[in-house]
Short mmCIF file of N, CA and C in Angstrom, two decimals:
data_model
loop_
_atom_site.label_atom_id
_atom_site.label_comp_id
_atom_site.label_asym_id
_atom_site.label_seq_id
_atom_site.Cartn_x
_atom_site.Cartn_y
_atom_site.Cartn_z
N MET B 1 1.60 5.06 24.07
CA MET B 1 1.17 3.67 24.87
C MET B 1 1.01 3.57 26.14
N ASN B 2 1.08 5.34 27.55
CA ASN B 2 0.74 5.38 28.61
C ASN B 2 -0.70 4.99 28.23
N SER B 3 -1.30 4.85 27.31
CA SER B 3 -3.08 4.56 27.58
C SER B 3 -3.02 3.66 27.81
N ASP B 4 -2.28 2.30 27.47
CA ASP B 4 -2.09 0.67 27.05
C ASP B 4 -1.76 0.01 28.52
N ILE B 5 -0.71 0.90 29.03
CA ILE B 5 -0.63 0.41 30.41
C ILE B 5 -2.05 1.10 30.63
N SER B 6 -2.51 1.83 31.19
CA SER B 6 -3.13 2.51 31.91
C SER B 6 -5.22 1.81 31.47
N ILE B 7 -4.42 1.18 30.58
CA ILE B 7 -6.00 0.14 30.29
C ILE B 7 -5.51 -1.38 31.21
N ILE B 8 -4.37 -1.81 31.07
CA ILE B 8 -3.61 -3.12 31.59
C ILE B 8 -4.06 -2.84 33.09
N ILE B 9 -3.71 -1.91 34.05
CA ILE B 9 -3.71 -1.76 34.83
C ILE B 9 -5.43 -1.46 35.28
N ASN B 10 -6.13 -0.82 35.03
CA ASN B 10 -7.04 -1.01 35.37
C ASN B 10 -8.00 -2.01 35.49
N GLN B 11 -8.05 -3.20 34.23
CA GLN B 11 -8.53 -4.35 33.55
C GLN B 11 -7.82 -5.18 34.81
N HIS B 12 -7.19 -5.24 34.99
CA HIS B 12 -6.02 -6.39 36.77
C HIS B 12 -6.56 -5.33 37.79
N LEU B 13 -7.40 -4.49 37.80
CA LEU B 13 -7.53 -3.77 39.10
C LEU B 13 -9.07 -5.40 40.03
N GLU B 14 -8.32 -5.51 40.65
CA GLU B 14 -10.01 -6.41 41.82
C GLU B 14 -10.09 -5.16 42.28
N GLN B 15 -11.85 -5.66 42.78
CA GLN B 15 -12.50 -5.58 43.90
C GLN B 15 -12.21 -4.24 44.73
N ASP B 16 -11.00 -4.97 45.53
CA ASP B 16 -10.48 -4.92 47.06
C ASP B 16 -8.91 -4.07 46.77
N GLY B 17 -8.78 -2.88 45.39
CA GLY B 17 -7.83 -2.54 44.95
C GLY B 17 -6.54 -3.22 44.91
N THR B 18 -6.32 -4.51 44.95
CA THR B 18 -5.59 -5.40 44.57
C THR B 18 -5.40 -5.41 42.89
N ILE B 19 -3.94 -5.19 42.30
CA ILE B 19 -3.97 -5.48 40.92
C ILE B 19 -3.32 -7.27 40.16
N VAL B 20 -3.95 -7.60 40.10
CA VAL B 20 -3.78 -8.82 39.76
C VAL B 20 -3.36 -9.30 38.32
N PHE B 21 -2.15 -9.63 38.07
CA PHE B 21 -1.26 -10.15 36.64
C PHE B 21 -1.54 -11.48 36.84
N ARG B 22 -1.02 -11.48 35.34
CA ARG B 22 -1.53 -12.89 33.98
C ARG B 22 -0.45 -12.64 33.07
N ALA B 23 0.15 -13.90 33.12
CA ALA B 23 0.96 -14.04 31.97
C ALA B 23 0.62 -13.69 30.38
N ASP B 24 -0.66 -14.00 30.86
CA ASP B 24 -0.91 -12.75 28.81
C ASP B 24 -1.10 -11.65 29.49
N SER B 25 -1.25 -11.21 30.59
CA SER B 25 -1.86 -9.45 30.91
C SER B 25 -0.95 -8.65 30.09
N PHE B 26 0.16 -8.72 29.66
CA PHE B 26 -0.07 -7.60 28.68
C PHE B 26 0.86 -7.59 27.35
N ASN B 27 -0.41 -8.53 26.71
CA ASN B 27 -0.12 -8.96 25.66
C ASN B 27 -1.01 -7.31 24.67
N ARG B 28 -1.89 -6.82 25.15
CA ARG B 28 -1.66 -5.87 24.25
C ARG B 28 -0.93 -5.29 23.79
N LEU B 29 0.08 -4.90 24.23
CA LEU B 29 1.19 -4.62 23.55
C LEU B 29 2.25 -4.90 22.50
N LYS B 30 1.78 -6.31 22.60
CA LYS B 30 2.51 -6.64 21.26
C LYS B 30 1.51 -6.24 19.87
N GLY B 31 2.88 -6.07 19.53
CA GLY B 31 2.24 -5.17 17.73
C GLY B 31 2.01 -4.05 18.08
N PHE B 32 2.62 -2.92 19.13
CA PHE B 32 3.24 -1.27 19.61
C PHE B 32 4.34 -1.49 18.53
N GLU B 33 3.61 -0.13 17.75
CA GLU B 33 4.11 0.78 16.44
C GLU B 33 4.55 1.94 17.78
N PHE B 34 6.06 2.12 17.25
CA PHE B 34 6.99 3.94 18.16
C PHE B 34 6.91 4.94 17.22
N ASN B 35 6.86 4.71 15.53
CA ASN B 35 6.44 5.71 14.59
C ASN B 35 5.65 5.15 13.53
N VAL B 36 4.29 5.66 14.09
CA VAL B 36 3.23 5.18 12.76
C VAL B 36 2.98 5.43 11.26
N ASN B 37 4.50 6.39 11.22
CA ASN B 37 4.48 6.76 9.60
C ASN B 37 5.72 5.71 9.28
N SER B 38 6.42 5.10 10.13
CA SER B 38 7.38 3.73 9.64
C SER B 38 6.96 2.58 9.91
N PRO B 39 6.00 2.02 9.86
CA PRO B 39 5.44 0.49 11.22
C PRO B 39 6.61 -0.32 10.47
N LEU B 40 6.51 -0.56 11.77
CA LEU B 40 7.98 -1.97 11.33
C LEU B 40 7.24 -2.90 10.57
N VAL B 41 5.98 -3.48 10.44
CA VAL B 41 5.45 -4.50 9.70
C VAL B 41 5.80 -4.32 8.03
N ASP B 42 5.54 -2.92 8.39
CA ASP B 42 5.82 -2.73 7.00
C ASP B 42 7.25 -3.02 6.00
N SER B 43 8.14 -3.41 7.55
CA SER B 43 9.67 -3.15 6.76
C SER B 43 10.52 -4.36 6.91
N LEU B 44 10.06 -4.94 8.10
CA LEU B 44 10.41 -6.60 8.74
C LEU B 44 9.33 -7.40 8.64
N LEU B 45 9.38 -8.35 7.25
CA LEU B 45 7.87 -9.49 7.58
C LEU B 45 8.54 -10.65 7.79
N THR B 46 9.22 -10.81 8.58
CA THR B 46 9.41 -12.29 9.41
C THR B 46 9.64 -11.92 11.12
N ILE B 47 8.71 -12.24 11.20
CA ILE B 47 9.19 -11.34 13.62
C ILE B 47 9.01 -12.87 13.96
N PRO B 48 10.98 -12.21 15.20
CA PRO B 48 11.20 -13.54 15.85
C PRO B 48 10.19 -14.45 16.27
N ARG B 49 10.97 -16.09 17.02
CA ARG B 49 9.43 -16.80 17.34
C ARG B 49 9.81 -16.12 19.21
N ILE B 50 9.62 -16.13 20.03
CA ILE B 50 9.68 -15.72 21.65
C ILE B 50 8.49 -16.79 21.86
N SER B 51 9.50 -17.13 23.19
CA SER B 51 9.49 -18.30 23.74
C SER B 51 9.73 -18.43 24.92
N PHE B 52 8.96 -18.60 25.96
CA PHE B 52 8.67 -19.26 27.78
C PHE B 52 9.24 -20.07 28.41
N GLU B 53 10.19 -20.48 28.36
CA GLU B 53 10.43 -21.72 29.70
C GLU B 53 11.74 -22.08 30.25
N ASP B 54 11.58 -22.45 30.95
CA ASP B 54 12.97 -23.26 32.24
C ASP B 54 13.62 -21.81 32.79
N GLY B 55 12.45 -20.79 33.01
CA GLY B 55 12.78 -19.57 33.44
C GLY B 55 13.45 -18.06 32.95
N LYS B 56 13.66 -17.93 31.64
CA LYS B 56 13.92 -18.09 30.48
C LYS B 56 13.14 -17.41 28.90
N VAL B 57 13.48 -16.64 28.26
CA VAL B 57 12.88 -16.27 27.73
C VAL B 57 13.53 -16.49 26.43
N HIS B 58 12.92 -17.26 25.70
CA HIS B 58 13.91 -17.25 24.20
C HIS B 58 13.88 -17.09 23.32
N ILE B 59 14.51 -16.04 22.37
CA ILE B 59 14.60 -15.47 21.16
C ILE B 59 15.21 -16.08 19.70
N ASN B 60 14.17 -17.04 19.04
CA ASN B 60 14.99 -17.19 17.75
C ASN B 60 14.75 -16.35 16.63
N ILE B 61 15.26 -16.13 15.98
CA ILE B 61 15.34 -16.10 14.21
C ILE B 61 15.38 -16.77 13.51
N PRO B 62 14.58 -17.39 13.21
CA PRO B 62 14.77 -18.78 12.11
C PRO B 62 15.09 -17.93 10.34
N PRO B 63 16.06 -18.33 10.12
CA PRO B 63 16.36 -18.11 8.61
C PRO B 63 15.53 -17.77 7.81
N PHE B 64 16.20 -16.25 7.39
CA PHE B 64 14.90 -16.35 6.04
C PHE B 64 15.72 -15.22 4.87
N ASN B 65 14.64 -15.43 3.88
CA ASN B 65 15.12 -14.68 2.74
C ASN B 65 15.22 -13.14 3.35
N ILE B 66 16.59 -12.44 2.81
CA ILE B 66 16.45 -11.35 2.84
C ILE B 66 15.53 -10.38 2.05
N ALA B 67 16.06 -10.82 0.99
CA ALA B 67 15.26 -9.90 0.12
C ALA B 67 13.82 -10.22 0.06
N LYS B 68 13.56 -11.37 0.48
CA LYS B 68 11.53 -11.37 0.24
C LYS B 68 11.31 -10.68 1.66
N ASN B 69 12.50 -10.67 2.68
CA ASN B 69 11.46 -10.39 4.62
C ASN B 69 12.04 -9.02 5.18
N ILE B 70 12.96 -8.13 4.23
CA ILE B 70 12.95 -7.15 5.01
C ILE B 70 12.88 -6.19 3.61
N ARG B 71 12.06 -5.37 3.55
CA ARG B 71 11.90 -4.05 3.04
C ARG B 71 12.56 -2.36 3.15
N PHE B 72 13.62 -2.74 2.01
CA PHE B 72 14.62 -1.86 2.07
C PHE B 72 14.24 -0.33 1.27
N PRO B 73 14.53 1.00 2.35
CA PRO B 73 14.28 2.12 1.43
C PRO B 73 15.27 2.19 0.18
N GLU B 74 15.07 2.88 -0.53
CA GLU B 74 15.83 2.97 -2.31
C GLU B 74 16.95 3.21 -1.10
N ASP B 75 18.11 3.27 -2.36
CA ASP B 75 19.35 3.92 -1.94
C ASP B 75 19.84 3.10 -0.08
N THR B 76 19.23 2.03 0.25
CA THR B 76 20.53 1.68 1.30
C THR B 76 20.30 -0.11 1.16
N TYR B 77 21.34 -0.08 1.40
CA TYR B 77 22.24 -1.40 1.02
C TYR B 77 22.95 -2.16 2.68
N LYS B 78 22.56 -1.69 3.73
CA LYS B 78 22.52 -2.79 4.45
C LYS B 78 21.41 -2.97 5.40
N VAL B 79 21.27 -3.21 7.00
CA VAL B 79 20.08 -3.33 7.96
C VAL B 79 20.84 -3.31 8.84
N THR B 80 20.33 -3.11 10.02
CA THR B 80 20.62 -3.61 11.59
C THR B 80 19.51 -3.98 12.74
N ILE B 81 19.70 -5.46 12.88
CA ILE B 81 18.23 -5.32 13.48
C ILE B 81 18.44 -5.72 14.53
N HIS B 82 17.80 -5.08 15.88
CA HIS B 82 18.21 -4.33 16.95
C HIS B 82 16.91 -5.14 18.26
N ILE B 83 17.13 -5.82 18.69
CA ILE B 83 16.15 -6.23 20.04
C ILE B 83 17.12 -6.29 21.33
N GLN B 84 15.89 -5.80 21.72
CA GLN B 84 16.70 -5.03 22.95
C GLN B 84 15.47 -5.59 24.15
N PRO B 85 15.68 -6.71 24.79
CA PRO B 85 14.55 -6.77 25.54
C PRO B 85 14.78 -5.63 27.24
N ILE B 86 13.67 -5.60 28.09
CA ILE B 86 13.36 -4.43 28.74
C ILE B 86 12.88 -5.78 30.10
N PHE B 87 13.32 -5.85 31.56
CA PHE B 87 12.67 -6.07 32.56
C PHE B 87 12.00 -4.84 33.47
N PHE B 88 10.79 -5.34 33.89
CA PHE B 88 9.97 -4.10 34.92
C PHE B 88 9.83 -5.31 36.09
N ASN B 89 9.85 -4.91 37.32
CA ASN B 89 9.81 -4.87 38.44
C ASN B 89 8.63 -4.54 39.10
N LEU B 90 7.29 -4.43 38.59
CA LEU B 90 6.43 -3.72 38.92
C LEU B 90 6.35 -3.55 40.31
N SER B 91 6.49 -4.29 41.38
CA SER B 91 6.02 -4.10 43.01
C SER B 91 7.54 -3.53 43.81
N LYS B 92 8.52 -3.20 42.80
CA LYS B 92 9.68 -2.77 43.56
C LYS B 92 9.86 -2.19 43.21
N GLY B 93 9.13 -1.47 41.30
CA GLY B 93 9.39 -0.26 40.98
C GLY B 93 11.28 0.12 39.83
N LEU B 94 10.98 -0.94 39.99
CA LEU B 94 12.55 -1.52 39.35
C LEU B 94 12.22 -1.68 37.50
N GLY B 95 13.75 -1.11 36.50
CA GLY B 95 14.05 -1.66 35.80
C GLY B 95 14.74 -2.34 35.09
N LEU B 96 15.56 -3.04 33.96
CA LEU B 96 16.54 -3.95 34.10
C LEU B 96 15.90 -3.73 32.35
N ARG B 97 17.51 -3.51 31.61
CA ARG B 97 17.68 -2.86 30.20
C ARG B 97 18.84 -3.81 29.85
N ALA B 98 18.11 -5.06 29.43
CA ALA B 98 19.13 -6.13 28.98
C ALA B 98 19.99 -6.44 27.97
N GLN B 99 21.04 -7.00 27.73
CA GLN B 99 21.73 -6.80 27.17
C GLN B 99 21.16 -7.03 25.43
N PRO B 100 21.41 -5.47 24.39
CA PRO B 100 20.99 -6.05 23.09
C PRO B 100 20.93 -6.98 22.31
N TYR B 101 20.61 -7.10 20.77
CA TYR B 101 21.58 -8.28 20.86
C TYR B 101 21.48 -7.43 18.74
N TYR B 102 22.66 -7.50 18.55
CA TYR B 102 22.28 -7.08 17.01
C TYR B 102 22.29 -7.71 16.01
N ILE B 103 21.84 -7.73 14.73
CA ILE B 103 22.46 -8.63 13.87
C ILE B 103 22.05 -7.89 12.31
N ASP B 104 23.65 -7.57 12.06
CA ASP B 104 23.79 -7.30 10.51
C ASP B 104 23.92 -7.61 9.94
N LEU B 105 22.57 -7.12 8.48
CA LEU B 105 22.54 -7.58 7.26
C LEU B 105 22.99 -6.98 6.23
N GLU B 106 23.38 -7.49 5.52
CA GLU B 106 23.54 -6.46 3.74
C GLU B 106 21.78 -7.11 3.15
N LYS B 107 21.60 -6.52 2.31
CA LYS B 107 21.66 -6.33 1.60
C LYS B 107 20.95 -7.93 -0.17
N THR B 108 22.45 -7.90 -0.10
CA THR B 108 23.19 -8.30 -1.23
C THR B 108 22.74 -9.64 -0.86
N THR B 109 23.31 -10.77 0.80
CA THR B 109 23.32 -11.64 1.48
C THR B 109 21.96 -12.19 1.40
N ALA B 110 21.90 -13.20 0.65
CA ALA B 110 20.35 -13.94 -0.07
C ALA B 110 19.88 -14.85 1.58
N LEU B 111 20.07 -15.56 1.90
CA LEU B 111 19.59 -16.25 3.64
C LEU B 111 20.62 -15.44 5.09
N THR B 112 19.84 -15.78 5.65
CA THR B 112 20.80 -15.71 6.77
C THR B 112 20.05 -16.88 7.49
N GLU B 113 21.43 -16.79 8.93
CA GLU B 113 22.02 -17.65 9.69
C GLU B 113 20.79 -18.19 10.49
N GLU B 114 19.65 -19.09 11.25
CA GLU B 114 19.05 -19.08 12.84
C GLU B 114 20.46 -18.52 13.88
N CYS B 115 19.11 -17.95 14.27
CA CYS B 115 20.08 -17.27 15.62
C CYS B 115 19.01 -17.46 16.88
N THR B 116 19.28 -17.80 17.75
CA THR B 116 19.17 -18.33 19.55
C THR B 116 19.28 -17.55 20.57
N PHE B 117 18.31 -17.35 21.30
CA PHE B 117 19.63 -16.16 22.26
C PHE B 117 18.10 -16.30 23.59
N SER B 118 18.98 -15.75 24.86
CA SER B 118 18.30 -16.45 25.72
C SER B 118 18.56 -15.16 26.94
N TYR B 119 17.69 -15.22 28.02
CA TYR B 119 17.28 -14.39 29.25
C TYR B 119 16.96 -14.45 30.57
N ASN B 120 17.15 -14.75 31.37
CA ASN B 120 16.93 -15.10 32.62
C ASN B 120 16.12 -14.28 32.87
N PHE B 121 14.20 -14.91 32.97
CA PHE B 121 12.99 -14.26 32.96
C PHE B 121 12.81 -13.79 35.21
N PRO B 122 13.12 -13.32 35.45
CA PRO B 122 12.34 -13.29 37.07
C PRO B 122 11.14 -12.45 37.42
N PRO B 123 11.04 -13.29 38.29
CA PRO B 123 10.16 -13.61 39.02
C PRO B 123 8.56 -12.67 39.32
N GLY B 124 7.41 -12.68 38.83
CA GLY B 124 7.38 -10.85 39.43
C GLY B 124 7.57 -9.86 39.14
N SER B 125 7.93 -10.17 37.27
CA SER B 125 8.06 -8.85 35.86
C SER B 125 7.82 -9.14 35.04
N VAL B 126 7.69 -8.22 34.23
CA VAL B 126 7.55 -7.96 32.95
C VAL B 126 8.32 -8.26 32.51
N CYS B 127 8.20 -8.75 30.88
CA CYS B 127 9.59 -8.56 29.62
C CYS B 127 8.91 -7.80 28.51
N ILE B 128 9.43 -6.88 28.08
CA ILE B 128 8.77 -5.77 27.06
C ILE B 128 9.95 -6.42 26.40
N ILE B 129 10.01 -6.39 24.70
CA ILE B 129 10.91 -6.96 24.20
C ILE B 129 10.75 -6.34 22.87
N GLY B 130 11.24 -4.74 21.97
CA GLY B 130 11.29 -4.09 21.50
C GLY B 130 12.17 -4.70 20.35
N LEU B 131 12.26 -3.79 18.84
CA LEU B 131 12.79 -4.71 17.88
C LEU B 131 12.56 -3.44 16.50
N SER B 132 14.05 -2.93 16.67
CA SER B 132 14.02 -1.65 16.06
C SER B 132 15.11 -1.68 14.49
N LEU B 133 14.53 -1.57 13.61
CA LEU B 133 16.03 -1.33 11.79
C LEU B 133 16.38 0.04 11.93
N VAL B 134 17.76 -0.43 11.71
CA VAL B 134 18.41 1.02 10.91
C VAL B 134 18.75 0.09 10.14
N PHE B 135 18.82 1.29 8.53
CA PHE B 135 19.37 1.21 7.32
C PHE B 135 20.40 2.12 7.47
N ILE B 136 21.14 1.12 7.00
CA ILE B 136 22.59 2.45 6.16
C ILE B 136 21.82 3.19 5.47
N SER B 137 23.09 3.83 4.38
CA SER B 137 23.32 4.18 2.85
C SER B 137 24.24 4.87 3.09
N ASN B 138 25.05 4.98 2.26
CA ASN B 138 26.71 5.27 2.33
C ASN B 138 27.07 5.70 3.87
N GLN B 139 27.16 4.86 4.10
CA GLN B 139 28.04 4.52 5.86
C GLN B 139 27.56 4.90 6.74
N LEU B 140 26.08 6.01 6.55
CA LEU B 140 25.86 7.04 7.64
C LEU B 140 24.47 6.07 7.68
N ALA B 141 23.39 6.07 8.86
CA ALA B 141 22.42 6.05 8.95
C ALA B 141 21.02 6.40 8.20
N PHE B 142 20.46 5.59 7.86
CA PHE B 142 19.56 5.98 6.64
C PHE B 142 17.92 6.71 7.86
N ASN B 143 17.69 6.24 8.89
CA ASN B 143 16.10 6.32 9.70
C ASN B 143 16.93 7.44 10.07
N ASN B 144 15.57 8.44 10.54
CA ASN B 144 15.10 9.73 10.69
C ASN B 144 14.06 9.67 11.74
N LYS B 145 13.78 11.08 12.11
CA LYS B 145 12.18 11.50 13.29
C LYS B 145 11.27 10.41 12.24
N ASN B 146 11.05 11.39 10.93
CA ASN B 146 10.08 10.24 10.05
C ASN B 146 10.02 8.82 9.49
N PHE B 147 11.30 8.05 9.91
CA PHE B 147 11.54 7.47 9.15
C PHE B 147 12.15 6.08 10.18
N ASN B 148 11.73 5.29 10.96
CA ASN B 148 12.33 4.47 12.22
C ASN B 148 11.08 3.38 12.50
N PRO B 149 11.27 2.50 11.17
CA PRO B 149 10.26 0.82 12.34
C PRO B 149 10.64 0.30 13.34
N ALA B 150 9.98 0.84 13.99
CA ALA B 150 10.54 -0.64 15.19
C ALA B 150 9.38 -0.06 16.52
N GLY B 151 9.27 -1.05 16.41
CA GLY B 151 7.63 -2.08 18.00
C GLY B 151 8.59 -2.57 18.90
N ILE B 152 7.15 -3.63 19.49
CA ILE B 152 6.67 -4.04 20.44
C ILE B 152 6.48 -5.50 19.77
N VAL B 153 7.89 -6.39 20.12
CA VAL B 153 7.43 -7.66 19.32
C VAL B 153 7.10 -8.72 20.37
N TRP B 154 7.05 -8.59 21.82
CA TRP B 154 6.72 -9.24 22.83
C TRP B 154 6.35 -9.09 24.16
N ALA B 155 5.46 -8.81 25.15
CA ALA B 155 5.62 -8.42 26.52
C ALA B 155 4.84 -9.63 27.04
N ARG B 156 4.93 -9.76 28.46
CA ARG B 156 4.02 -11.01 29.28
C ARG B 156 5.01 -10.70 30.75
N TYR B 157 3.99 -11.28 31.81
CA TYR B 157 4.42 -11.34 33.09
C TYR B 157 4.36 -12.37 33.42
N LYS B 158 5.25 -13.14 34.21
CA LYS B 158 6.40 -13.94 34.74
C LYS B 158 5.39 -13.72 36.13
N GLU B 159 4.47 -14.84 36.04
CA GLU B 159 3.66 -14.94 37.93
C GLU B 159 5.08 -15.17 39.36
N GLY B 160 4.77 -14.79 39.74
CA GLY B 160 5.71 -15.30 40.60
C GLY B 160 6.01 -14.09 41.70
N ILE B 161 6.88 -14.69 43.10
CA ILE B 161 7.20 -13.22 43.97
C ILE B 161 8.70 -13.20 43.64
N ALA B 162 8.77 -11.25 43.28
CA ALA B 162 9.89 -10.96 42.88
C ALA B 162 10.98 -11.62 43.88
N ASP B 163 12.10 -11.66 43.74
CA ASP B 163 13.47 -11.66 44.46
C ASP B 163 13.82 -10.25 45.48
N ASP B 164 14.78 -10.79 46.11
CA ASP B 164 15.28 -9.45 47.13
C ASP B 164 16.20 -9.43 46.32
N GLU B 165 17.58 -10.64 45.83
CA GLU B 165 18.02 -9.93 45.92
C GLU B 165 18.40 -9.96 43.88
N ASN B 166 19.27 -9.73 43.50
CA ASN B 166 19.19 -9.71 41.86
C ASN B 166 20.51 -9.09 41.54
N ASP B 167 20.52 -9.57 40.65
CA ASP B 167 21.83 -9.56 39.51
C ASP B 167 22.71 -8.39 39.46
N GLY B 168 22.13 -7.47 39.36
CA GLY B 168 23.09 -5.93 39.88
C GLY B 168 22.08 -5.50 38.19
N GLY B 169 22.14 -4.05 37.61
CA GLY B 169 22.11 -3.59 36.76
C GLY B 169 21.11 -3.11 36.21
N TRP B 170 19.24 -3.06 37.73
CA TRP B 170 17.91 -2.77 37.84
C TRP B 170 18.31 -1.11 38.50
N TYR B 171 17.64 -0.70 37.77
CA TYR B 171 17.66 1.18 37.94
C TYR B 171 15.65 1.12 38.69
N ASN B 172 16.01 2.64 39.35
CA ASN B 172 14.28 3.01 39.38
C ASN B 172 14.29 3.67 38.68
N THR B 173 12.70 3.10 38.81
CA THR B 173 11.67 3.62 36.91
C THR B 173 11.17 4.89 37.82
N GLY B 174 10.75 5.30 38.59
CA GLY B 174 9.76 6.29 39.58
C GLY B 174 7.89 5.69 39.32
N PHE B 175 8.14 3.91 38.79
CA PHE B 175 6.24 3.32 38.73
C PHE B 175 6.67 2.57 39.61
N LYS B 176 6.39 2.74 40.54
CA LYS B 176 5.54 1.20 41.48
C LYS B 176 4.65 0.94 42.14
N ILE B 177 3.86 -0.95 41.55
CA ILE B 177 2.80 -0.74 41.40
C ILE B 177 2.08 -1.75 43.11
N ASP B 178 1.04 -1.98 44.08
CA ASP B 178 1.21 -2.85 44.24
C ASP B 178 0.61 -4.42 43.51
N VAL B 179 1.27 -5.43 43.39
CA VAL B 179 0.82 -6.70 42.77
C VAL B 179 0.98 -7.54 43.58
#
């Protein structure tokens, strides 16, 4: 992933040394797989709909048939979908791990219910949304080093100047660039 970030930064580096991002500058991160041995797209066949409006990122998971849209490994009977938005204020070198959203599903359930949730999207920030699946077998997590489907399902930059005030929870990332 570091090489993808380097490419994004170099792609937006101007002649005068400034970096100018656009809303779609981080699109290349969408579809990034954290574990090439168990791609998320092989286990989850429906991906959340994600939109940006009114200063918020909205995540919508439409109702779907579990048996048709989640491929359960043998001997597993439950799965937790873990959705984790993370925001990065690149000019200040800050990050914010937003409240994660968990959806627990059983293999025998036919349809899921639609769910929608939203997060504030601060100006001058990048939002990256990761999604992982944790399968359960015999009341223990089935996932391991070789099987851990997780990836990036959305990435976007919100243009604007970052506020000096923040809602708290931001941490120092040690990575700061002038944008």
